[in-house]
PDB file of C-alpha atoms and ligand atoms in Angstrom:
ATOM      1  CA  MET A 231      64.352  60.214  88.899  1.00 59.00           C
ATOM      2  CA  LYS A 232      63.740  63.902  88.761  1.00 67.00           C
ATOM      3  CA  ASN A 233      65.621  64.345  92.003  1.00 74.00           C
ATOM      4  CA  LEU A 234      68.603  62.452  90.574  1.00 71.00           C
ATOM      5  CA  ARG A 235      68.768  64.675  87.641  1.00 76.00           C
ATOM      6  CA  THR A 236      68.637  67.781  89.819  1.00 72.00           C
ATOM      7  CA  LEU A 237      71.364  66.303  91.997  1.00 71.00           C
ATOM      8  CA  SER A 238      73.662  65.535  89.072  1.00 74.00           C
ATOM      9  CA  ILE A 239      73.127  69.000  87.589  1.00 71.00           C
ATOM     10  CA  MET A 240      74.051  70.474  90.901  1.00 71.00           C
ATOM     11  CA  ALA A 241      77.083  68.250  91.156  1.00 73.00           C
ATOM     12  CA  ILE A 242      78.320  69.397  87.725  1.00 67.00           C
ATOM     13  CA  PHE A 243      77.667  72.971  88.624  1.00 67.00           C
ATOM     14  CA  MET A 244      79.578  72.717  91.948  1.00 70.00           C
ATOM     15  CA  ALA A 245      82.457  70.971  90.233  1.00 70.00           C
ATOM     16  CA  LEU A 246      82.612  73.796  87.689  1.00 65.00           C
ATOM     17  CA  VAL A 247      82.580  76.386  90.374  1.00 64.00           C
ATOM     18  CA  SER A 248      85.321  74.711  92.336  1.00 64.00           C
ATOM     19  CA  PHE A 249      87.483  74.251  89.265  1.00 62.00           C
ATOM     20  CA  SER A 250      87.155  77.859  88.117  1.00 59.00           C
ATOM     21  CA  ALA A 251      87.621  79.378  91.595  1.00 59.00           C
ATOM     22  CA  PRO A 252      91.462  79.361  91.691  1.00 61.00           C
ATOM     23  CA  LEU A 253      91.554  81.101  88.345  1.00 70.00           C
ATOM     24  CA  LYS A 254      89.440  83.925  89.386  1.00 85.00           C
ATOM     25  CA  ARG A 255      91.522  87.099  89.672  1.00 90.00           C
ATOM     26  CA  GLU A 256      90.391  90.166  91.503  1.00 96.00           C
ATOM     27  CA  ILE A 257      92.151  93.112  89.979  1.00 96.00           C
ATOM     28  CA  LYS A 258      92.182  96.434  91.810  1.00 98.00           C
ATOM     29  CA  THR A 259      93.753  99.808  91.176  1.00 98.00           C
ATOM     30  CA  VAL A 260      94.529 102.099  94.084  1.00 98.00           C
ATOM     31  CA  THR A 261      96.053 105.482  94.396  1.00 98.00           C
ATOM     32  CA  LEU A 262      97.999 106.407  97.496  1.00 97.00           C
ATOM     33  CA  LYS A 263      99.760 109.555  98.619  1.00 98.00           C
ATOM     34  CA  VAL A 264     103.513 108.869  98.813  1.00 98.00           C
ATOM     35  CA  GLU A 265     106.191 111.347  99.908  1.00 97.00           C
ATOM     36  CA  GLY A 266     108.998 111.745  97.449  1.00 96.00           C
ATOM     37  CA  SER A 267     110.978 114.479  95.753  1.00 93.00           C
ATOM     38  CA  CYS A 268     112.764 113.559  92.510  1.00 94.00           C
ATOM     39  CA  GLY A 269     113.111 111.110  89.615  1.00 96.00           C
ATOM     40  CA  MET A 270     115.278 108.840  91.735  1.00 97.00           C
ATOM     41  CA  CYS A 271     112.443 108.575  94.134  1.00 97.00           C
ATOM     42  CA  LYS A 272     110.131 107.536  91.306  1.00 98.00           C
ATOM     43  CA  GLU A 273     112.531 104.902  90.174  1.00 98.00           C
ATOM     44  CA  ARG A 274     113.089 103.595  93.690  1.00 98.00           C
ATOM     45  CA  ILE A 275     109.356 103.380  94.469  1.00 98.00           C
ATOM     46  CA  GLU A 276     108.395 101.778  91.165  1.00 98.00           C
ATOM     47  CA  GLU A 277     111.306  99.331  91.395  1.00 98.00           C
ATOM     48  CA  ALA A 278     110.317  98.275  94.862  1.00 98.00           C
ATOM     49  CA  LEU A 279     106.845  97.511  93.636  1.00 98.00           C
ATOM     50  CA  ASP A 280     108.099  95.317  90.772  1.00 98.00           C
ATOM     51  CA  VAL A 281     106.993  92.173  92.541  1.00 98.00           C
ATOM     52  CA  LYS A 282     104.657  89.238  92.009  1.00 97.00           C
ATOM     53  CA  TYR A 283     100.950  90.157  92.044  1.00 97.00           C
ATOM     54  CA  ILE A 284     101.601  93.835  91.149  1.00 98.00           C
ATOM     55  CA  CYS A 285     100.866  94.456  87.525  1.00 97.00           C
ATOM     56  CA  ARG A 286     101.861  98.093  87.385  1.00 97.00           C
ATOM     57  CA  ALA A 287     103.054 100.876  89.593  1.00 98.00           C
ATOM     58  CA  ASP A 288     103.253 104.554  88.471  1.00 98.00           C
ATOM     59  CA  TYR A 289     104.547 107.306  90.709  1.00 98.00           C
ATOM     60  CA  ASP A 290     103.903 110.960  89.865  1.00 98.00           C
ATOM     61  CA  VAL A 291     106.581 113.107  91.518  1.00 96.00           C
ATOM     62  CA  GLU A 292     104.692 116.364  90.940  1.00 95.00           C
ATOM     63  CA  THR A 293     101.390 115.246  92.635  1.00 97.00           C
ATOM     64  CA  GLU A 294     103.037 112.611  94.940  1.00 97.00           C
ATOM     65  CA  ILE A 295     100.391 110.222  93.907  1.00 98.00           C
ATOM     66  CA  LEU A 296     101.194 106.547  93.429  1.00 98.00           C
ATOM     67  CA  THR A 297      98.900 104.408  91.279  1.00 98.00           C
ATOM     68  CA  VAL A 298      99.141 100.629  91.636  1.00 98.00           C
ATOM     69  CA  LYS A 299      97.348  97.908  89.776  1.00 98.00           C
ATOM     70  CA  TYR A 300      97.431  94.623  91.736  1.00 98.00           C
ATOM     71  CA  ARG A 301      95.841  91.287  92.447  1.00 97.00           C
ATOM     72  CA  ALA A 302      93.466  91.945  95.297  1.00 97.00           C
ATOM     73  CA  ASP A 303      92.864  88.205  95.746  1.00 96.00           C
ATOM     74  CA  LYS A 304      96.536  87.705  96.478  1.00 96.00           C
ATOM     75  CA  MET A 305      97.592  90.677  98.446  1.00 97.00           C
ATOM     76  CA  ASP A 306      96.225  93.537 100.590  1.00 97.00           C
ATOM     77  CA  GLU A 307      96.593  97.187 100.080  1.00 98.00           C
ATOM     78  CA  ILE A 308      98.502  97.564 103.296  1.00 98.00           C
ATOM     79  CA  GLN A 309     101.200  95.352 101.823  1.00 98.00           C
ATOM     80  CA  ILE A 310     101.771  97.938  99.129  1.00 98.00           C
ATOM     81  CA  HIS A 311     102.160 100.670 101.799  1.00 98.00           C
ATOM     82  CA  ASN A 312     104.670  98.445 103.620  1.00 98.00           C
ATOM     83  CA  ILE A 313     106.770  97.855 100.510  1.00 98.00           C
ATOM     84  CA  VAL A 314     106.864 101.598  99.746  1.00 98.00           C
ATOM     85  CA  ALA A 315     107.743 102.506 103.403  1.00 98.00           C
ATOM     86  CA  GLY A 316     110.372  99.740 103.333  1.00 98.00           C
ATOM     87  CA  ALA A 317     111.978 101.497 100.365  1.00 98.00           C
ATOM     88  CA  GLY A 318     112.212 104.734 102.467  1.00 98.00           C
ATOM     89  CA  HIS A 319     109.074 106.610 101.454  1.00 98.00           C
ATOM     90  CA  ASP A 320     106.260 107.584 103.858  1.00 98.00           C
ATOM     91  CA  THR A 321     102.763 106.821 102.687  1.00 98.00           C
ATOM     92  CA  ASP A 322      99.504 108.123 104.045  1.00 97.00           C
ATOM     93  CA  GLN A 323      99.260 105.025 106.172  1.00 97.00           C
ATOM     94  CA  VAL A 324     102.776 103.701 106.842  1.00 98.00           C
ATOM     95  CA  LYS A 325     105.799 105.775 107.715  1.00 98.00           C
ATOM     96  CA  ALA A 326     109.373 104.685 106.697  1.00 98.00           C
ATOM     97  CA  THR A 327     111.633 103.927 109.658  1.00 98.00           C
ATOM     98  CA  ASP A 328     114.308 106.587 110.427  1.00 96.00           C
ATOM     99  CA  LYS A 329     116.952 104.026 109.700  1.00 97.00           C
ATOM    100  CA  VAL A 330     115.764 103.438 106.065  1.00 97.00           C
ATOM    101  CA  TYR A 331     115.001 107.102 105.601  1.00 97.00           C
ATOM    102  CA  SER A 332     118.533 108.037 106.603  1.00 95.00           C
ATOM    103  CA  THR A 333     119.959 105.938 103.774  1.00 96.00           C
ATOM    104  CA  LEU A 334     118.215 108.036 101.097  1.00 96.00           C
ATOM    105  CA  PRO A 335     120.472 110.364  99.128  1.00 94.00           C
ATOM    106  CA  ALA A 336     120.216 114.078  99.926  1.00 91.00           C
ATOM    107  CA  CYS A 337     118.127 114.895  96.847  1.00 90.00           C
ATOM    108  CA  CYS A 338     115.506 112.382  97.931  1.00 94.00           C
ATOM    109  CA  LYS A 339     114.994 113.690 101.433  1.00 94.00           C
ATOM    110  CA  TYR A 340     111.394 114.905 101.799  1.00 94.00           C
ATOM    111  CA  ARG A 341     110.801 115.315 105.456  1.00 92.00           C
ATOM    112  CA  GLU A 342     110.398 118.672 107.311  1.00 78.00           C
ATOM    113  CA  GLY A 343     113.192 121.060 106.675  1.00 70.00           C
ATOM    114  CA  ALA A 344     115.016 118.825 104.133  1.00 70.00           C
ATOM    115  CA  LYS A 345     114.120 120.918 101.118  1.00 65.00           C
ATOM    116  CA  CYS A 346     115.354 124.460 100.477  1.00 61.00           C
ATOM    117  CA  ASP A 347     112.382 126.831 100.688  1.00 62.00           C
ATOM    118  CA  HIS A 348     113.640 128.755  97.658  1.00 62.00           C
ATOM    119  CA  GLU A 349     113.594 125.643  95.523  1.00 63.00           C
ATOM    120  CA  LYS A 350     117.337 125.816  95.058  1.00 63.00           C
ATOM    121  CA  GLU A 351     118.830 122.435  94.268  1.00 62.00           C
ATOM    122  CA  ASP A 352     122.485 122.809  95.381  1.00 63.00           C
ATOM    123  CA  TRP A 353     122.806 124.224  98.915  1.00 57.00           C
TER     124      TRP A 353
HETATM  125 CU1   CU B 281     114.595 111.222  95.035  1.00 84.83          CU
END
């Protein structure tokens, strides 16, 4: 009799665990280094990350740091890198292809030699 009670308690417990499991969200916030140079870059990066399972993306042009809050139970950090690189911006882990990079407007170019070393905008 005691065994039966233990068993039923266990059964109820396991049912509860299995029901609640799909609802469990693992939220993570990561910061990654992303190459970019202006406000248009910020818009492009944040817009690219406006997808399911990403709660918020904030890119700081000055520090070139991207902060992303996302569902870690639904996606991996590397996917975030891939999305950003797919939009034309190199991250510390994934580089944008030359093809995508070449489509960026002149003000958004960030690779070697693309910026004036005297910080002049129109040249
Ligand atoms: Cu830009």
